[in-house]
Coordinates of C-alpha atoms and ligand atoms in Angstrom, one line a residue:
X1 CA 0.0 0.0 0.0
X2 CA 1.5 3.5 -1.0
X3 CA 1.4 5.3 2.2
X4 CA -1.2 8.2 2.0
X5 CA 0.6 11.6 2.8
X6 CA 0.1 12.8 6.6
X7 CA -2.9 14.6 5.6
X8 CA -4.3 16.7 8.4
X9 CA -2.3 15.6 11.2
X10 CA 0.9 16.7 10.0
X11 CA -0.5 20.1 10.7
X12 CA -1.2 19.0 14.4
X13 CA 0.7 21.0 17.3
X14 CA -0.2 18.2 19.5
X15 CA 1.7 15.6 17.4
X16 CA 5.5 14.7 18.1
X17 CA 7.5 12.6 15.8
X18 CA 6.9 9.7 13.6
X19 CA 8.1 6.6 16.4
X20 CA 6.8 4.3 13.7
X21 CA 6.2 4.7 10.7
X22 CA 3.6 2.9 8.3
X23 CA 5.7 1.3 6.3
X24 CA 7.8 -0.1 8.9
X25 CA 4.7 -1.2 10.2
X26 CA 3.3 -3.1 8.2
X27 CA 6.6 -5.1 8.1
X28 CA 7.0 -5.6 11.5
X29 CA 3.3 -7.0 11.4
X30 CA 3.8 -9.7 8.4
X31 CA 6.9 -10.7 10.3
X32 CA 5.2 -11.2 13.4
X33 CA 2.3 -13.2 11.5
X34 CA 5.1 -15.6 9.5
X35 CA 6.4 -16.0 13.2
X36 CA 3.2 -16.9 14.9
X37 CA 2.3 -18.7 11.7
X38 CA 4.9 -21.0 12.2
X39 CA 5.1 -21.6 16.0
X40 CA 1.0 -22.4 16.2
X41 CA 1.1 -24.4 12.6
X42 CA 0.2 -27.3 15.3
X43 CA -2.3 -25.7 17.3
X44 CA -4.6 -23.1 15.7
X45 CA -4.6 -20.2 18.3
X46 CA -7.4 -18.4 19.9
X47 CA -6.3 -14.5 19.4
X48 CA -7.8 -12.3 22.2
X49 CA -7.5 -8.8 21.7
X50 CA -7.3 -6.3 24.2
X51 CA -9.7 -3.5 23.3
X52 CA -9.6 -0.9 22.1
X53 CA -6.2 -0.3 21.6
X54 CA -5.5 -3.4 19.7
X55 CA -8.2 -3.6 17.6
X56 CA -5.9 -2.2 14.5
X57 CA -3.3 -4.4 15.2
X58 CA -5.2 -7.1 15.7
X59 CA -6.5 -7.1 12.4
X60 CA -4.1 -6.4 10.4
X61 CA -1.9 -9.1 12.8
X62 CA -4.6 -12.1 12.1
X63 CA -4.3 -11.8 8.0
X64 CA -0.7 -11.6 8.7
X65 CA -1.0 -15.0 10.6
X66 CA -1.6 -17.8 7.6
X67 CA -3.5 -20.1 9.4
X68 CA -6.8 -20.5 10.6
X69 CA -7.7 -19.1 14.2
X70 CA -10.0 -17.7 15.9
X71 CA -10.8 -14.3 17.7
X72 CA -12.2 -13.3 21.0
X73 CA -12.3 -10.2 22.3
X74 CA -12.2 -8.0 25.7
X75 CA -12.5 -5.0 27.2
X76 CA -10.0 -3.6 30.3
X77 CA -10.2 -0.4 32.1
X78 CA -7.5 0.9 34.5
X79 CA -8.3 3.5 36.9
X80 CA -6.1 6.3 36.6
X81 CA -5.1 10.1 35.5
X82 CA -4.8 10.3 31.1
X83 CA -1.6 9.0 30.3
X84 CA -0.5 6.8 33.2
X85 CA -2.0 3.4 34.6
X86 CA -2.9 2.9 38.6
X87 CA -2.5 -1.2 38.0
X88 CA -6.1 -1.3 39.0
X89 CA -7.6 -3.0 35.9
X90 CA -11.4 -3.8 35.8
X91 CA -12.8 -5.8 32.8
X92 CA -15.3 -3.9 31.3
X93 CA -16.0 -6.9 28.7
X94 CA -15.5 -10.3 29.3
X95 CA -14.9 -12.8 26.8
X96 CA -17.1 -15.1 24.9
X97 CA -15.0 -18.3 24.5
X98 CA -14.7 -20.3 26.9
X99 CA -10.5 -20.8 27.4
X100 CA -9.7 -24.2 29.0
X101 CA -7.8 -26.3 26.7
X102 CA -6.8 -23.6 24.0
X103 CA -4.1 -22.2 23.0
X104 CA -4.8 -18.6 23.9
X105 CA -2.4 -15.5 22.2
X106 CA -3.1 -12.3 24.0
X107 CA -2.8 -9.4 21.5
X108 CA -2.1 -6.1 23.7
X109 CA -1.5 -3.0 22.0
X110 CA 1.3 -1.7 23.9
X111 CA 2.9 -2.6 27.6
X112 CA 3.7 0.2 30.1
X113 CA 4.2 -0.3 34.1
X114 CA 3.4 -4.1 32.3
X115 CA 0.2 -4.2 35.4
X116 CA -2.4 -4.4 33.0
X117 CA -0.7 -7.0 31.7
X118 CA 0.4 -8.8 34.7
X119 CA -3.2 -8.6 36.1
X120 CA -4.9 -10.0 32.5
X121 CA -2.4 -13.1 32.5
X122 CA -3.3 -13.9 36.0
X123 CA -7.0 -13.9 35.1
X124 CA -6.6 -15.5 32.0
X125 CA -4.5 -18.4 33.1
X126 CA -7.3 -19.1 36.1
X127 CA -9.3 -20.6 33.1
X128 CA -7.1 -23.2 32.1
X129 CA -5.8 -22.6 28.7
X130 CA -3.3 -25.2 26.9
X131 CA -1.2 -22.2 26.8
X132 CA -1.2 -18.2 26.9
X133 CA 1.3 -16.2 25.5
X134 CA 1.1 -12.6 24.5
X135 CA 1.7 -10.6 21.5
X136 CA 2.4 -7.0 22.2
X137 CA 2.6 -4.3 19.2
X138 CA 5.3 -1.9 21.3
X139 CA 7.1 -2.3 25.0
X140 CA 7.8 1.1 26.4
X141 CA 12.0 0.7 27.3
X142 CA 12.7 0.7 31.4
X143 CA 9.0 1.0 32.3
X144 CA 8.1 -2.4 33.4
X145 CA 7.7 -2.9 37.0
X146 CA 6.9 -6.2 37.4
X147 CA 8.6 -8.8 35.3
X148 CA 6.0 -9.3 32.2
X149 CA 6.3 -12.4 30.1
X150 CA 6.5 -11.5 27.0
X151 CA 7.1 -13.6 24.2
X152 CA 6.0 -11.6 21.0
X153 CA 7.1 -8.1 20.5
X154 CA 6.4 -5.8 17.7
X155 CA 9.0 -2.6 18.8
X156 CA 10.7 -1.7 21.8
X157 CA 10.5 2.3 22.0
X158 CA 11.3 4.6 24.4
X159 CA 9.0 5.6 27.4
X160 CA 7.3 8.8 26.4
X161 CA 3.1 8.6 25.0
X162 CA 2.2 7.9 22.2
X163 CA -0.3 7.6 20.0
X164 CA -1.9 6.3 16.2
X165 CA -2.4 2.9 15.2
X166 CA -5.2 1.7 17.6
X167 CA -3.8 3.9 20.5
X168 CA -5.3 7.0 21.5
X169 CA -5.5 10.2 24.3
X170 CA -9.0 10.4 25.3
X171 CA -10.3 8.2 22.4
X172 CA -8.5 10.5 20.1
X173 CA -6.1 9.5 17.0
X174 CA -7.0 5.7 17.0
X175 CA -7.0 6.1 13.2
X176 CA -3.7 8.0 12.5
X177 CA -2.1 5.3 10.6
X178 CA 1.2 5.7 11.7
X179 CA 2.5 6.2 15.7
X180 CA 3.5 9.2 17.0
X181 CA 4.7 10.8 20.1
X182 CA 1.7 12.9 22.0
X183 CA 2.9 16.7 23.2
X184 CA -0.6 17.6 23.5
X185 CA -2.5 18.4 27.0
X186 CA -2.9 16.2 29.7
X187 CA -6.5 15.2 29.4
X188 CA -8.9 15.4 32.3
X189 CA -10.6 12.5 33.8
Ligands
IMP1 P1 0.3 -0.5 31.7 O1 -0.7 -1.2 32.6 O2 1.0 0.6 32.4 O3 1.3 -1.5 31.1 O4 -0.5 0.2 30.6 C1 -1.2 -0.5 29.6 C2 -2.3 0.3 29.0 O5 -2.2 1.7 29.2 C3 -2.2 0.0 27.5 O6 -2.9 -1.2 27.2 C4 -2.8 1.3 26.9 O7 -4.2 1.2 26.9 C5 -2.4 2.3 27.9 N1 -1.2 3.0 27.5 C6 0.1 2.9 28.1 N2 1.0 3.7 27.5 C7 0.3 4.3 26.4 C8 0.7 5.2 25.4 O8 1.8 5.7 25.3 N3 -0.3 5.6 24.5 C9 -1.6 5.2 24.6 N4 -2.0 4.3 25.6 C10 -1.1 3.9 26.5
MG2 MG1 -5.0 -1.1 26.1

Protein backbone atom coordinates (compact mmCIF):
# COMPACT_ATOMS: atom_id res chain seq x y z
CA UNK A 1 0.00 0.00 0.00
CA UNK A 2 1.54 3.53 -1.04
CA UNK A 3 1.42 5.33 2.20
CA UNK A 4 -1.16 8.24 2.00
CA UNK A 5 0.62 11.57 2.78
CA UNK A 6 0.14 12.84 6.62
CA UNK A 7 -2.87 14.59 5.61
CA UNK A 8 -4.34 16.72 8.40
CA UNK A 9 -2.31 15.56 11.25
CA UNK A 10 0.94 16.74 10.05
CA UNK A 11 -0.50 20.11 10.67
CA UNK A 12 -1.17 18.98 14.39
CA UNK A 13 0.65 21.02 17.27
CA UNK A 14 -0.17 18.16 19.51
CA UNK A 15 1.73 15.56 17.35
CA UNK A 16 5.54 14.66 18.10
CA UNK A 17 7.45 12.55 15.83
CA UNK A 18 6.93 9.73 13.61
CA UNK A 19 8.13 6.57 16.39
CA UNK A 20 6.82 4.34 13.74
CA UNK A 21 6.17 4.71 10.69
CA UNK A 22 3.59 2.85 8.33
CA UNK A 23 5.68 1.25 6.30
CA UNK A 24 7.79 -0.13 8.93
CA UNK A 25 4.69 -1.23 10.23
CA UNK A 26 3.29 -3.10 8.23
CA UNK A 27 6.57 -5.08 8.07
CA UNK A 28 7.01 -5.63 11.50
CA UNK A 29 3.32 -7.03 11.42
CA UNK A 30 3.83 -9.72 8.42
CA UNK A 31 6.94 -10.71 10.31
CA UNK A 32 5.19 -11.20 13.44
CA UNK A 33 2.31 -13.18 11.55
CA UNK A 34 5.11 -15.57 9.53
CA UNK A 35 6.41 -16.05 13.24
CA UNK A 36 3.21 -16.88 14.91
CA UNK A 37 2.26 -18.70 11.72
CA UNK A 38 4.95 -20.96 12.20
CA UNK A 39 5.11 -21.58 16.05
CA UNK A 40 1.02 -22.44 16.20
CA UNK A 41 1.07 -24.43 12.63
CA UNK A 42 0.19 -27.33 15.29
CA UNK A 43 -2.27 -25.70 17.31
CA UNK A 44 -4.63 -23.10 15.66
CA UNK A 45 -4.58 -20.19 18.31
CA UNK A 46 -7.42 -18.45 19.94
CA UNK A 47 -6.33 -14.52 19.41
CA UNK A 48 -7.80 -12.29 22.19
CA UNK A 49 -7.49 -8.81 21.74
CA UNK A 50 -7.27 -6.32 24.16
CA UNK A 51 -9.72 -3.55 23.25
CA UNK A 52 -9.61 -0.90 22.06
CA UNK A 53 -6.21 -0.28 21.58
CA UNK A 54 -5.55 -3.39 19.65
CA UNK A 55 -8.16 -3.61 17.60
CA UNK A 56 -5.94 -2.15 14.53
CA UNK A 57 -3.29 -4.39 15.22
CA UNK A 58 -5.17 -7.14 15.68
CA UNK A 59 -6.51 -7.14 12.39
CA UNK A 60 -4.07 -6.44 10.42
CA UNK A 61 -1.86 -9.13 12.82
CA UNK A 62 -4.56 -12.12 12.09
CA UNK A 63 -4.31 -11.76 7.98
CA UNK A 64 -0.66 -11.64 8.75
CA UNK A 65 -0.98 -15.04 10.57
CA UNK A 66 -1.60 -17.83 7.62
CA UNK A 67 -3.51 -20.06 9.41
CA UNK A 68 -6.82 -20.54 10.57
CA UNK A 69 -7.70 -19.07 14.19
CA UNK A 70 -10.01 -17.73 15.87
CA UNK A 71 -10.77 -14.34 17.69
CA UNK A 72 -12.21 -13.33 20.97
CA UNK A 73 -12.27 -10.21 22.35
CA UNK A 74 -12.18 -8.00 25.71
CA UNK A 75 -12.48 -4.96 27.25
CA UNK A 76 -10.03 -3.60 30.33
CA UNK A 77 -10.19 -0.37 32.05
CA UNK A 78 -7.49 0.89 34.54
CA UNK A 79 -8.31 3.52 36.90
CA UNK A 80 -6.14 6.26 36.57
CA UNK A 81 -5.12 10.07 35.46
CA UNK A 82 -4.82 10.25 31.09
CA UNK A 83 -1.59 9.03 30.30
CA UNK A 84 -0.51 6.79 33.24
CA UNK A 85 -2.01 3.41 34.58
CA UNK A 86 -2.89 2.86 38.58
CA UNK A 87 -2.48 -1.18 38.01
CA UNK A 88 -6.08 -1.30 38.96
CA UNK A 89 -7.56 -2.99 35.93
CA UNK A 90 -11.41 -3.78 35.81
CA UNK A 91 -12.84 -5.81 32.85
CA UNK A 92 -15.31 -3.86 31.27
CA UNK A 93 -15.96 -6.87 28.70
CA UNK A 94 -15.50 -10.35 29.27
CA UNK A 95 -14.89 -12.75 26.80
CA UNK A 96 -17.09 -15.05 24.86
CA UNK A 97 -14.98 -18.29 24.49
CA UNK A 98 -14.72 -20.27 26.91
CA UNK A 99 -10.45 -20.80 27.37
CA UNK A 100 -9.69 -24.24 29.04
CA UNK A 101 -7.85 -26.31 26.66
CA UNK A 102 -6.81 -23.60 24.03
CA UNK A 103 -4.07 -22.19 22.98
CA UNK A 104 -4.79 -18.60 23.90
CA UNK A 105 -2.41 -15.49 22.20
CA UNK A 106 -3.14 -12.30 24.04
CA UNK A 107 -2.80 -9.41 21.46
CA UNK A 108 -2.06 -6.08 23.72
CA UNK A 109 -1.47 -2.95 21.98
CA UNK A 110 1.28 -1.75 23.94
CA UNK A 111 2.87 -2.63 27.64
CA UNK A 112 3.72 0.20 30.12
CA UNK A 113 4.16 -0.28 34.13
CA UNK A 114 3.40 -4.07 32.35
CA UNK A 115 0.22 -4.19 35.45
CA UNK A 116 -2.41 -4.43 32.98
CA UNK A 117 -0.73 -6.97 31.70
CA UNK A 118 0.35 -8.82 34.67
CA UNK A 119 -3.20 -8.57 36.07
CA UNK A 120 -4.85 -9.99 32.49
CA UNK A 121 -2.44 -13.07 32.51
CA UNK A 122 -3.29 -13.87 36.04
CA UNK A 123 -7.04 -13.92 35.14
CA UNK A 124 -6.63 -15.48 31.98
CA UNK A 125 -4.46 -18.42 33.12
CA UNK A 126 -7.26 -19.13 36.06
CA UNK A 127 -9.29 -20.62 33.10
CA UNK A 128 -7.10 -23.23 32.05
CA UNK A 129 -5.77 -22.60 28.73
CA UNK A 130 -3.25 -25.20 26.87
CA UNK A 131 -1.19 -22.19 26.82
CA UNK A 132 -1.16 -18.22 26.94
CA UNK A 133 1.28 -16.22 25.51
CA UNK A 134 1.14 -12.58 24.48
CA UNK A 135 1.68 -10.56 21.51
CA UNK A 136 2.44 -6.99 22.24
CA UNK A 137 2.58 -4.27 19.19
CA UNK A 138 5.30 -1.88 21.28
CA UNK A 139 7.12 -2.30 24.98
CA UNK A 140 7.79 1.14 26.42
CA UNK A 141 12.04 0.68 27.29
CA UNK A 142 12.71 0.66 31.37
CA UNK A 143 8.99 0.99 32.34
CA UNK A 144 8.14 -2.41 33.38
CA UNK A 145 7.69 -2.94 37.00
CA UNK A 146 6.88 -6.16 37.37
CA UNK A 147 8.62 -8.82 35.25
CA UNK A 148 6.03 -9.35 32.24
CA UNK A 149 6.31 -12.39 30.10
CA UNK A 150 6.48 -11.50 26.98
CA UNK A 151 7.13 -13.58 24.22
CA UNK A 152 6.03 -11.56 20.98
CA UNK A 153 7.10 -8.11 20.45
CA UNK A 154 6.41 -5.82 17.71
CA UNK A 155 9.02 -2.62 18.78
CA UNK A 156 10.67 -1.73 21.76
CA UNK A 157 10.46 2.35 22.02
CA UNK A 158 11.31 4.63 24.42
CA UNK A 159 9.04 5.57 27.45
CA UNK A 160 7.26 8.82 26.40
CA UNK A 161 3.14 8.57 25.02
CA UNK A 162 2.22 7.89 22.22
CA UNK A 163 -0.29 7.57 20.01
CA UNK A 164 -1.93 6.29 16.21
CA UNK A 165 -2.40 2.90 15.21
CA UNK A 166 -5.21 1.73 17.64
CA UNK A 167 -3.76 3.89 20.55
CA UNK A 168 -5.32 6.97 21.53
CA UNK A 169 -5.47 10.19 24.34
CA UNK A 170 -8.96 10.39 25.27
CA UNK A 171 -10.35 8.16 22.42
CA UNK A 172 -8.47 10.48 20.11
CA UNK A 173 -6.06 9.48 16.98
CA UNK A 174 -7.01 5.73 16.97
CA UNK A 175 -6.96 6.05 13.20
CA UNK A 176 -3.65 8.04 12.51
CA UNK A 177 -2.13 5.35 10.59
CA UNK A 178 1.17 5.74 11.73
CA UNK A 179 2.55 6.24 15.69
CA UNK A 180 3.53 9.20 17.00
CA UNK A 181 4.70 10.76 20.14
CA UNK A 182 1.66 12.94 22.04
CA UNK A 183 2.91 16.74 23.19
CA UNK A 184 -0.64 17.56 23.54
CA UNK A 185 -2.45 18.42 26.97
CA UNK A 186 -2.94 16.20 29.71
CA UNK A 187 -6.53 15.23 29.39
CA UNK A 188 -8.91 15.37 32.30
CA UNK A 189 -10.64 12.46 33.80
P1 LIG B 1 0.30 -0.52 31.73
O1 LIG B 1 -0.68 -1.21 32.63
O2 LIG B 1 0.99 0.63 32.44
O3 LIG B 1 1.30 -1.45 31.09
O4 LIG B 1 -0.51 0.21 30.61
C1 LIG B 1 -1.15 -0.50 29.64
C2 LIG B 1 -2.28 0.26 29.00
O5 LIG B 1 -2.19 1.68 29.16
C3 LIG B 1 -2.21 0.01 27.52
O6 LIG B 1 -2.92 -1.15 27.16
C4 LIG B 1 -2.80 1.28 26.95
O7 LIG B 1 -4.20 1.16 26.88
C5 LIG B 1 -2.42 2.34 27.93
N1 LIG B 1 -1.17 3.03 27.53
C6 LIG B 1 0.06 2.93 28.08
N2 LIG B 1 0.95 3.69 27.47
C7 LIG B 1 0.28 4.30 26.45
C8 LIG B 1 0.69 5.21 25.40
O8 LIG B 1 1.84 5.66 25.27
N3 LIG B 1 -0.30 5.60 24.54
C9 LIG B 1 -1.58 5.16 24.63
N4 LIG B 1 -2.00 4.28 25.57
C10 LIG B 1 -1.08 3.87 26.48
MG1 LIG C 1 -4.96 -1.09 26.08
Amino acid sequence: MTPASGGTWDADPDLGEVVVDEQTLERRVRELGEELADAYRDRPPLLVGVLKGAFIFMSDLARAIRLPLEFDVMAVASYGSGTTSSGVVRIVKDLDADLTGRHVLVVEDIVDSGLTLSYLRRNLLARRPASLEVCALLVKEGRQQAAVDLRYVGFRIPPEFVVGYGLDVAERYRNLPDIRVYRGPEPVG
